[in-house]
Coordinates of C-alpha atoms in Angstrom, one line a residue:
Chain A
X1 CA 260.1 58.4 189.5
X2 CA 258.0 55.6 190.8
X3 CA 256.6 53.1 188.4
X4 CA 252.8 53.4 188.0
X5 CA 250.6 50.6 189.1
X6 CA 248.3 51.2 186.2
X7 CA 248.1 53.5 183.2
X8 CA 244.8 54.9 184.3
X9 CA 244.6 58.4 185.8
X10 CA 242.2 57.3 188.5
X11 CA 244.3 54.3 189.6
X12 CA 247.1 56.5 190.8
X13 CA 247.6 58.6 193.9
X14 CA 246.3 61.9 192.8
X15 CA 249.3 64.2 192.3
X16 CA 248.8 67.9 192.9
X17 CA 250.8 69.9 190.6
X18 CA 251.9 73.2 192.1
X19 CA 251.3 76.5 190.3
X20 CA 254.2 76.5 187.9
X21 CA 254.8 80.2 188.4
X22 CA 255.2 79.7 192.1
X23 CA 257.8 76.9 192.0
X24 CA 260.0 78.6 189.5
X25 CA 258.8 76.6 186.6
X26 CA 256.8 78.6 184.3
X27 CA 254.3 78.5 181.6
X28 CA 254.9 80.3 178.3
X29 CA 252.2 82.3 176.5
X30 CA 250.9 80.9 173.2
X31 CA 253.3 81.8 170.5
X32 CA 252.4 83.9 167.5
X33 CA 250.8 82.3 164.5
X34 CA 249.2 79.5 166.4
X35 CA 246.9 77.4 164.2
X36 CA 243.6 77.1 166.0
X37 CA 242.3 73.6 166.4
X38 CA 239.0 72.7 164.9
X39 CA 236.3 73.2 167.6
X40 CA 233.9 70.3 167.7
X41 CA 230.7 71.1 169.4
X42 CA 230.2 67.5 170.4
X43 CA 233.5 67.5 172.3
X44 CA 232.9 67.0 176.0
X45 CA 236.4 68.0 177.0
X46 CA 236.2 71.2 179.1
X47 CA 238.6 73.9 178.1
X48 CA 240.5 74.1 174.8
X49 CA 243.8 72.5 174.2
X50 CA 246.2 75.1 175.5
X51 CA 248.6 74.9 172.7
X52 CA 251.8 76.8 172.9
X53 CA 252.3 76.3 176.6
X54 CA 255.6 75.2 177.8
X55 CA 257.0 74.3 181.1
X56 CA 260.6 74.3 182.0
X57 CA 263.2 76.0 184.1
X58 CA 263.7 79.7 183.5
X59 CA 267.0 80.8 182.0
X60 CA 269.5 81.8 184.7
X61 CA 270.0 85.5 185.0
X62 CA 273.5 86.0 186.6
X63 CA 274.6 89.4 187.7
X64 CA 277.9 89.1 185.8
X65 CA 277.0 87.0 182.9
X66 CA 279.6 84.5 181.7
X67 CA 278.9 81.6 179.5
X68 CA 279.0 78.3 181.2
X69 CA 281.9 76.4 179.7
X70 CA 280.4 73.0 180.1
X71 CA 276.8 72.9 181.3
X72 CA 275.5 69.9 183.2
X73 CA 274.9 67.0 180.9
X74 CA 271.3 67.0 181.8
X75 CA 268.1 68.2 180.3
X76 CA 266.8 70.6 179.3
X77 CA 269.5 71.7 176.8
X78 CA 267.8 73.4 173.9
X79 CA 264.9 74.6 176.0
X80 CA 266.9 75.8 178.9
X81 CA 267.2 79.3 177.4
X82 CA 263.5 79.9 176.6
X83 CA 262.0 83.1 177.9
X84 CA 259.2 83.0 180.4
X85 CA 257.1 85.7 178.7
X86 CA 256.7 83.9 175.4
X87 CA 258.9 86.2 173.4
X88 CA 261.8 85.1 171.3
X89 CA 265.3 85.2 172.8
X90 CA 267.0 88.2 171.4
X91 CA 270.5 88.1 170.0
X92 CA 272.0 89.8 173.1
X93 CA 270.3 87.4 175.5
X94 CA 271.3 84.5 173.3
X95 CA 275.0 85.5 173.3
X96 CA 274.9 86.2 177.1
X97 CA 273.5 82.7 177.7
X98 CA 275.7 80.7 175.3
X99 CA 278.6 82.9 174.4
X100 CA 279.8 83.5 170.8
X101 CA 279.6 80.7 168.3
X102 CA 283.2 79.4 168.1
X103 CA 284.8 78.4 164.8
X104 CA 284.6 74.7 164.9
X105 CA 285.8 71.9 162.7
X106 CA 282.2 71.4 161.8
X107 CA 282.4 68.3 159.7
X108 CA 284.5 66.4 162.2
X109 CA 282.2 67.6 165.0
X110 CA 279.1 66.3 163.2
X111 CA 280.8 63.0 162.5
X112 CA 281.9 62.5 166.1
X113 CA 278.6 63.5 167.6
X114 CA 276.5 60.9 165.8
X115 CA 273.7 63.5 165.5
X116 CA 270.7 62.3 163.7
X117 CA 268.0 64.4 162.0
X118 CA 265.1 65.5 164.1
X119 CA 262.7 66.1 161.3
X120 CA 261.2 62.7 161.5
X121 CA 263.4 60.4 159.4
X122 CA 266.3 60.4 161.8
X123 CA 268.8 60.2 159.1
X124 CA 272.4 60.7 160.3
X125 CA 273.5 64.2 159.7
X126 CA 277.0 63.0 158.8
X127 CA 275.7 60.9 155.9
X128 CA 273.8 63.8 154.5
X129 CA 276.8 66.2 154.8
X130 CA 279.0 63.7 153.1
X131 CA 276.6 63.3 150.3
X132 CA 276.5 67.0 149.7
X133 CA 280.3 67.4 150.0
X134 CA 280.8 64.6 147.4
X135 CA 279.1 66.7 144.7
X136 CA 280.7 69.4 142.7
X137 CA 278.9 72.7 142.9
X138 CA 278.0 75.5 145.3
X139 CA 276.2 73.9 148.1
X140 CA 273.1 75.4 149.7
X141 CA 271.9 74.9 153.3
X142 CA 268.2 75.0 154.0
X143 CA 266.9 75.6 157.5
X144 CA 263.6 73.6 157.4
X145 CA 261.2 75.2 159.8
X146 CA 258.2 73.8 158.0
X147 CA 257.1 70.9 160.2
X148 CA 253.9 70.3 158.3
X149 CA 252.3 68.2 161.0
X150 CA 249.4 70.1 162.6
X151 CA 249.5 67.9 165.7
X152 CA 252.9 69.2 166.6
X153 CA 254.3 72.5 167.9
X154 CA 257.9 71.9 168.5
X155 CA 259.3 73.2 165.2
X156 CA 257.3 76.4 165.2
X157 CA 258.2 76.7 168.9
X158 CA 261.9 76.5 168.2
X159 CA 261.7 79.0 165.3
X160 CA 259.6 81.5 167.3
X161 CA 261.4 81.2 170.7
X162 CA 265.0 80.2 169.9
X163 CA 265.7 81.6 166.4
X164 CA 269.4 82.4 167.1
X165 CA 270.2 78.9 168.3
X166 CA 268.7 77.5 165.1
X167 CA 270.5 80.1 163.0
X168 CA 273.8 79.4 164.7
X169 CA 273.3 75.8 163.8
X170 CA 272.7 76.8 160.2
X171 CA 276.1 78.5 160.2
X172 CA 277.7 75.4 161.5
X173 CA 276.0 73.3 158.8
X174 CA 277.1 75.7 156.2
X175 CA 280.7 75.4 157.3
X176 CA 280.4 71.6 157.2
X177 CA 279.4 71.5 153.6
X178 CA 281.2 74.7 152.5
X179 CA 278.0 76.4 151.5
X180 CA 278.0 80.0 150.6
X181 CA 274.2 80.4 151.0
X182 CA 271.7 79.6 153.7
X183 CA 268.0 79.8 153.1
X184 CA 265.6 79.8 156.0
X185 CA 262.3 78.2 155.1
X186 CA 259.5 79.1 157.4
X187 CA 255.7 78.6 157.1
X188 CA 253.6 81.6 156.3
X189 CA 251.8 82.1 159.6
X190 CA 251.0 85.5 161.2
X191 CA 254.0 86.8 163.1
X192 CA 256.4 84.0 162.3
X193 CA 258.0 85.5 159.2
X194 CA 258.4 88.9 160.9
X195 CA 259.9 87.3 163.9
X196 CA 262.5 85.5 161.8
X197 CA 263.2 88.6 159.7
X198 CA 263.9 90.5 162.9
X199 CA 266.3 87.8 164.1
X200 CA 268.1 87.9 160.8
X201 CA 268.3 91.7 160.9
X202 CA 269.8 91.6 164.4
X203 CA 272.5 89.3 163.1
X204 CA 273.2 91.3 160.0
X205 CA 273.6 94.5 162.1
X206 CA 276.1 92.6 164.3
X207 CA 277.9 91.3 161.2
X208 CA 277.6 87.9 162.9
X209 CA 277.4 85.4 160.1
X210 CA 280.1 84.1 157.7
X211 CA 277.5 82.8 155.3
X212 CA 274.6 85.1 154.2
X213 CA 271.1 84.0 155.1
X214 CA 267.8 84.8 153.5
X215 CA 264.2 84.0 154.4
X216 CA 261.7 82.3 152.1
X217 CA 258.0 81.7 153.1
X218 CA 256.5 78.3 152.7
X219 CA 252.8 77.7 152.1
X220 CA 251.0 76.2 155.1
X221 CA 250.6 72.8 153.6
X222 CA 251.5 69.4 154.9
X223 CA 253.9 68.3 152.1
X224 CA 255.5 71.8 151.8
X225 CA 258.3 70.8 154.3
X226 CA 259.2 67.6 152.5
X227 CA 262.8 67.8 151.4
X228 CA 262.3 67.8 147.7
X229 CA 259.2 70.0 147.9
X230 CA 261.4 72.4 149.8
X231 CA 264.1 72.3 147.2
X232 CA 261.5 72.8 144.4
X233 CA 259.9 75.7 146.2
X234 CA 263.3 77.4 146.7
X235 CA 264.0 76.9 143.1
X236 CA 261.0 79.0 142.2
X237 CA 258.6 76.1 141.7
X238 CA 255.6 74.8 143.7
X239 CA 256.2 73.3 147.2
X240 CA 255.4 69.7 146.1
X241 CA 257.7 66.7 146.0
X242 CA 259.7 65.7 142.9
X243 CA 260.7 62.3 141.6
X244 CA 264.0 61.2 142.8
X245 CA 266.8 60.3 142.2
X246 CA 268.7 62.5 141.7
X247 CA 268.5 63.2 145.4
X248 CA 268.6 66.8 146.6
X249 CA 272.1 66.3 148.1
X250 CA 273.1 66.0 144.5
X251 CA 270.7 68.3 142.8
X252 CA 268.4 70.4 144.9
X253 CA 267.8 74.2 145.1
X254 CA 268.4 75.5 141.5
X255 CA 270.3 72.3 140.7
X256 CA 272.8 72.8 143.5
X257 CA 273.9 70.2 146.1
X258 CA 271.5 70.9 148.9
X259 CA 271.5 70.1 152.6
X260 CA 268.1 70.3 154.2
X261 CA 268.0 70.1 158.0
X262 CA 265.2 70.4 160.5
X263 CA 265.3 73.4 162.9
X264 CA 265.7 71.1 165.9
X265 CA 268.7 69.4 164.3
X266 CA 270.3 72.7 163.7
X267 CA 269.6 74.0 167.2
X268 CA 271.5 70.9 168.4
X269 CA 274.4 71.9 166.1
X270 CA 274.3 75.3 167.7
X271 CA 275.0 73.8 171.1
X272 CA 277.3 71.1 169.8
X273 CA 279.7 73.7 168.4
X274 CA 280.0 75.3 171.8
X275 CA 280.2 72.2 174.0
X276 CA 281.6 69.5 171.8
X277 CA 280.6 66.0 170.9
X278 CA 281.7 64.5 174.3
X279 CA 279.1 66.7 176.0
X280 CA 276.5 65.9 173.4
X281 CA 276.9 62.2 173.7
X282 CA 276.5 62.1 177.5
X283 CA 272.8 62.0 177.0
X284 CA 270.8 59.4 175.0
X285 CA 272.2 56.2 173.6
X286 CA 275.4 55.5 171.6
X287 CA 273.4 55.0 168.4
X288 CA 271.0 57.9 169.1
X289 CA 272.7 60.5 171.2
X290 CA 271.2 63.7 172.5
X291 CA 267.7 64.9 173.4
X292 CA 264.3 65.2 171.7
X293 CA 262.0 68.1 171.7
X294 CA 258.5 66.8 171.9
X295 CA 255.0 68.0 171.7
X296 CA 253.1 66.1 174.4
X297 CA 249.3 66.6 174.5
X298 CA 246.0 64.8 174.8
X299 CA 244.6 63.7 178.2
X300 CA 247.5 65.3 180.1
X301 CA 247.5 67.9 182.7
X302 CA 249.7 70.5 181.0
X303 CA 250.0 69.9 177.2
X304 CA 253.4 71.4 176.3
X305 CA 256.6 71.3 174.3
X306 CA 259.2 69.5 176.4
X307 CA 262.7 68.2 176.0
X308 CA 263.7 64.6 177.1
X309 CA 266.8 62.5 176.6
X310 CA 266.6 60.2 173.6
X311 CA 265.4 56.9 175.0
X312 CA 263.2 58.4 177.7
X313 CA 260.0 56.4 177.9
X314 CA 256.6 57.7 176.8
X315 CA 255.7 57.4 180.5
X316 CA 258.4 59.8 181.4
X317 CA 257.4 62.2 178.7
X318 CA 253.8 62.1 179.9
X319 CA 255.0 62.7 183.5
X320 CA 256.9 65.8 182.3
X321 CA 253.6 67.4 181.4
X322 CA 251.8 66.6 184.6
X323 CA 250.7 63.0 183.9
X324 CA 247.4 61.8 182.6
X325 CA 244.1 63.5 183.6
X326 CA 241.9 60.4 182.9
X327 CA 242.2 56.8 181.8
X328 CA 244.0 56.4 178.5
X329 CA 243.6 53.5 176.1
X330 CA 246.1 54.4 173.4
X331 CA 248.9 56.8 172.6
X332 CA 249.7 58.2 169.2
X333 CA 253.4 58.6 168.8
X334 CA 254.9 60.4 165.7
X335 CA 252.0 62.6 164.7
X336 CA 249.9 62.3 161.6
X337 CA 252.4 60.0 160.0
X338 CA 253.0 58.1 163.3
X339 CA 251.5 55.0 164.8
X340 CA 249.0 54.2 167.5
X341 CA 250.2 52.1 170.3
X342 CA 248.1 50.5 173.1
X343 CA 248.7 52.4 176.3
X344 CA 250.4 49.6 178.1
X345 CA 253.0 49.1 175.3
X346 CA 253.3 52.8 174.8
X347 CA 254.2 53.7 178.4
X348 CA 257.2 51.5 178.5
X349 CA 258.3 52.3 174.9
X350 CA 261.6 54.3 174.7
X351 CA 261.4 57.4 172.6
X352 CA 264.0 56.6 170.0
X353 CA 263.9 55.3 166.5
X354 CA 265.1 51.9 167.6
X355 CA 263.0 51.7 170.7
X356 CA 259.8 52.5 168.9
X357 CA 260.5 50.3 165.9
X358 CA 260.9 47.4 168.3
X359 CA 257.2 47.8 169.4
X360 CA 255.8 48.6 166.0
X361 CA 255.9 52.4 166.4
X362 CA 257.7 55.2 164.8
X363 CA 259.3 58.3 166.4
X364 CA 258.3 60.6 163.5
X365 CA 257.9 64.3 164.2
X366 CA 258.3 64.1 168.0
X367 CA 254.6 64.1 168.9
X368 CA 253.1 62.1 171.8
X369 CA 249.3 62.2 172.2
X370 CA 247.5 60.4 174.9
X371 CA 244.0 59.3 173.8
X372 CA 241.4 59.2 176.5
X373 CA 239.5 56.0 176.9
X374 CA 236.3 57.9 176.4
X375 CA 237.4 58.9 172.9
X376 CA 237.1 56.7 169.8
X377 CA 240.4 56.1 168.2
X378 CA 238.7 55.2 164.9
X379 CA 236.9 58.5 164.9
X380 CA 240.1 60.4 165.6
X381 CA 242.0 58.5 162.9
X382 CA 239.2 59.0 160.4
X383 CA 239.4 62.7 160.9
X384 CA 243.2 62.6 160.5
X385 CA 242.9 60.5 157.4
X386 CA 240.4 63.0 155.8
X387 CA 242.9 65.8 156.5
X388 CA 245.8 63.8 155.1
X389 CA 243.9 62.9 152.0
X390 CA 243.2 66.6 151.4
X391 CA 246.9 67.4 151.8
X392 CA 248.0 65.1 149.0
X393 CA 250.0 67.1 146.5
X394 CA 247.7 65.4 143.9
X395 CA 250.6 64.2 141.7
X396 CA 250.6 60.5 142.2
X397 CA 247.6 58.4 141.4
X398 CA 248.0 56.0 144.2
X399 CA 248.0 58.8 146.8
X400 CA 245.5 61.1 145.1
X401 CA 243.0 58.3 144.8
X402 CA 244.0 55.9 147.6
X403 CA 244.0 58.4 150.5
X404 CA 240.5 59.7 150.0
X405 CA 239.3 56.1 149.5
X406 CA 241.0 55.1 152.7
X407 CA 239.6 58.1 154.5
X408 CA 236.1 57.5 153.2
X409 CA 236.1 53.9 154.2
X410 CA 237.5 54.7 157.7
X411 CA 234.9 57.4 158.2
X412 CA 232.1 55.0 157.1
X413 CA 233.5 52.5 159.7
X414 CA 233.8 55.1 162.4
X415 CA 230.2 56.3 161.8
X416 CA 228.8 52.8 162.0
X417 CA 228.1 52.5 158.3
X418 CA 230.9 50.0 157.5
X419 CA 230.8 46.3 157.0
X420 CA 233.3 43.5 156.7
X421 CA 234.0 44.6 153.1
X422 CA 234.9 48.0 154.3
X423 CA 237.5 46.6 156.6
X424 CA 238.8 44.3 153.9
X425 CA 239.2 47.2 151.5
X426 CA 241.0 49.3 154.1
X427 CA 243.6 46.5 154.6
X428 CA 244.0 46.1 150.9
X429 CA 244.3 49.7 150.2
X430 CA 246.8 50.3 153.0
X431 CA 249.1 47.7 151.6
X432 CA 248.7 48.7 148.0
X433 CA 249.1 52.4 148.3
X434 CA 252.2 52.4 150.5
X435 CA 255.4 53.0 148.6
X436 CA 253.8 54.1 145.4
X437 CA 254.1 57.9 145.8
X438 CA 257.0 60.2 144.9
X439 CA 257.3 61.0 148.6
X440 CA 256.4 59.3 151.9
X441 CA 253.1 61.0 152.5
X442 CA 250.9 58.0 151.5
X443 CA 253.1 55.7 153.6
X444 CA 252.6 57.8 156.6
X445 CA 248.8 57.7 156.2
X446 CA 248.6 54.0 155.5
X447 CA 250.9 53.3 158.5
X448 CA 248.7 55.3 160.7
X449 CA 245.5 53.7 159.5
X450 CA 246.9 50.2 159.7
X451 CA 248.0 50.8 163.3
X452 CA 244.5 52.1 164.1
X453 CA 242.8 49.0 162.7
X454 CA 245.1 46.9 164.8
X455 CA 245.1 48.8 168.1
X456 CA 241.4 49.6 168.0
X457 CA 240.4 46.2 166.7
X458 CA 237.8 45.8 169.4
X459 CA 236.2 49.1 168.4
X460 CA 236.2 48.0 164.8
X461 CA 234.1 45.0 165.8
X462 CA 231.8 47.2 167.8
X463 CA 231.5 49.7 164.9
X464 CA 230.5 46.9 162.5
X465 CA 227.4 46.6 164.7
X466 CA 226.8 50.3 165.1
X467 CA 228.9 52.2 167.6
X468 CA 231.7 51.6 170.1
X469 CA 230.0 53.5 172.9
X470 CA 232.8 56.0 173.5
X471 CA 231.2 59.4 173.8
X472 CA 234.1 61.7 173.1
X473 CA 234.7 63.2 169.7
X474 CA 237.1 65.7 168.3
X475 CA 240.0 65.2 170.6
X476 CA 243.0 65.7 168.2
X477 CA 243.4 69.3 166.9
X478 CA 243.0 68.3 163.3
X479 CA 242.7 71.4 161.1
X480 CA 239.7 71.8 158.7
X481 CA 240.7 69.6 155.8
X482 CA 240.8 70.6 152.2
X483 CA 238.3 68.7 150.1
X484 CA 240.3 65.8 148.5
X485 CA 240.1 65.7 144.7
X486 CA 239.3 62.4 143.0
X487 CA 240.9 61.5 139.8
X488 CA 240.6 58.1 138.3
X489 CA 243.1 56.8 135.8
X490 CA 242.9 57.6 132.1
X491 CA 241.8 54.1 131.4
Chain B
X1 CA 309.0 39.0 137.4
X2 CA 307.6 37.5 134.3
X3 CA 306.8 40.0 131.6
X4 CA 305.4 37.4 129.2
X5 CA 302.1 38.3 127.8
X6 CA 299.3 36.7 129.8
X7 CA 296.3 35.2 128.1
X8 CA 293.2 37.3 128.4
X9 CA 290.8 36.4 131.2
X10 CA 287.8 34.3 130.2
X11 CA 284.8 36.3 129.1
X12 CA 282.1 36.9 131.7
X13 CA 278.7 35.8 130.7
X14 CA 276.7 39.0 129.5
X15 CA 274.3 39.0 132.5
X16 CA 277.0 39.4 135.1
X17 CA 278.9 42.0 133.1
X18 CA 275.9 44.1 132.3
X19 CA 274.2 44.3 135.7
X20 CA 270.5 44.0 136.4
X21 CA 268.0 46.2 134.7
X22 CA 265.6 48.0 136.9
X23 CA 262.3 49.4 135.9
X24 CA 260.9 52.5 137.8
X25 CA 257.6 54.2 137.2
X26 CA 257.7 58.0 137.8
X27 CA 254.4 58.2 139.8
X28 CA 254.2 61.9 139.1
X29 CA 254.3 61.6 135.4
X30 CA 252.2 58.5 135.3
X31 CA 248.6 59.0 134.3
X32 CA 247.3 55.5 134.9
X33 CA 246.9 54.5 131.2
X34 CA 247.9 51.0 132.1
X35 CA 249.7 50.0 129.0
X36 CA 252.8 48.9 131.0
X37 CA 250.8 46.4 132.9
X38 CA 249.4 45.0 129.7
X39 CA 252.8 44.7 128.1
X40 CA 254.5 43.4 131.2
X41 CA 252.0 41.5 133.3
X42 CA 254.7 39.4 134.9
X43 CA 256.0 42.4 136.7
X44 CA 253.2 45.0 136.8
X45 CA 249.5 45.0 137.6
X46 CA 247.1 47.9 138.1
X47 CA 245.4 49.1 141.3
X48 CA 241.8 49.9 141.8
X49 CA 242.3 53.3 140.1
X50 CA 244.3 52.1 137.1
X51 CA 247.7 53.0 138.4
X52 CA 250.6 50.5 138.1
X53 CA 251.8 48.5 141.1
X54 CA 254.6 48.2 142.1
X55 CA 256.5 51.2 140.9
X56 CA 259.9 49.6 141.1
X57 CA 260.8 46.2 139.8
X58 CA 263.9 44.2 138.9
X59 CA 263.7 43.0 135.3
X60 CA 264.9 39.5 134.6
X61 CA 267.0 39.1 131.5
X62 CA 264.3 37.3 129.5
X63 CA 261.8 40.2 130.0
X64 CA 264.2 43.0 129.1
X65 CA 262.9 43.5 125.6
X66 CA 259.3 43.6 127.0
X67 CA 260.4 46.2 129.5
X68 CA 261.9 48.3 126.8
X69 CA 258.7 48.1 124.8
X70 CA 256.7 49.1 127.8
X71 CA 258.9 52.1 128.4
X72 CA 258.6 53.1 124.8
X73 CA 254.9 52.7 124.6
X74 CA 254.0 54.6 127.8
X75 CA 251.9 57.6 126.7
X76 CA 253.5 59.9 129.2
X77 CA 257.0 58.4 129.2
X78 CA 256.7 57.7 132.8
X79 CA 258.9 54.6 132.8
X80 CA 262.6 54.8 133.5
X81 CA 264.9 51.9 132.9
X82 CA 268.2 51.8 134.8
X83 CA 271.0 49.4 134.6
X84 CA 273.1 48.9 137.6
X85 CA 276.7 49.5 137.2
X86 CA 278.5 46.2 136.5
X87 CA 280.7 44.8 139.2
X88 CA 284.4 45.1 138.6
X89 CA 286.0 41.8 137.5
X90 CA 287.2 40.0 140.6
X91 CA 284.4 41.5 142.7

């Protein structure tokens, strides 16, 4: 792929993207339970964000199906099996494509693979497994399909399109920690629970699984997928974080040692068990092997869920969705709890934990959003901050008070009502609130806002005098926020 | 091999033996009363809304008794004091 001469859509030779259906690549239908983005009348963007679309190679349909013993070490891997009509891959199709799940030395496989979690933190799976194994008790594995981040689609996509790959991975994880129970935790959106229930029923009919699996619905809230919130919900309590230690590896669901893994991590395990760690490590870097499933959207031709090798650049990810449709000033990587990067830095940035950390970014929940130059980054971030403030569990004073204060100040700034004091307060609150919650929610918000103030510094200056002059509003699909509750300390 | 009784090793000073004390505020239980910051101003202050900052702090030996008082006085018992396990003799 040739290097671009500039990051602007208009500076490049105009690429014509052929009709995906004609070329053999295809576009999937929106999947069930799609959360509709907030429609902003002021938005000038024509057409809605076509969420749920996916482009990729269709699964092979051989006349005499036989599982490929060692598929090419290329990409896509997880997404190679996705159906073109938007429906979930059935158990029969899944087994035709991949073969049966072999009995593997799961713990050793995980250790050799170097697989890291794909839920955002990137914690090595081996370390989590070791921690659970070190504790006496009856371990529980939790399949975490509750992404939380409204800007991303990839977790819901994997749950709704490749449930059996995810569930295979859950069985592998259960073997690794010697769990006798797997709980599948999926957000309560129309169609999603039924879909997962059908997949589980298919497996039960086939007597497929060693370890029994059950389904539990999660509330559609941002913090509901946080590990300790998950454990508390599955113990019969509310889906809000708890104070740690003890960590959930030690005491999680009903006091039992608990392994929580993101659905993408488990889908990787499902393939790992079939093809081995040598195959797995052929893609990515030694420290961060494998692939990433990303939601790429914004000013791109075909917003979609795509799969790239770990370490692919943001530019390559944007190319995979048809490249930019207009000049882009900044890219948000990591979703709601991610960081803004200036376009130039972003394009060359490798999509890995290490690569992004080196440029002041975070990988987060695998979300890449290209912000058109016509849109105001402060406005976008203010809307996000309002949403995030409303999603606070309301348990910790710094978060419950700090996030609405930050959101309010940023909104004032973005609407031209801020002054130097507003900016000062924003900086002060961002430093003071971070690290003082029971979970990382406040840290995500403060990191996002701090990066916005830095990347959009020029716009901050303009806004102090009124307005930045950028006409576009309402670009990011931020859901209608809950009203944040204020609570001042007892003093 | 000599089986003579060896003299006992010299006593370690109490600080090394005991390990550092760490103060943690449970931010969920905390209600922002602010007594801890009044009793332990060297380590804790309050933010714009009355909540303590930071929520984790190493407690130097001379402040240990003050830290204990803060933990006892907290109206919601939100303060946890933890002592690190001592290092084995000989490191």
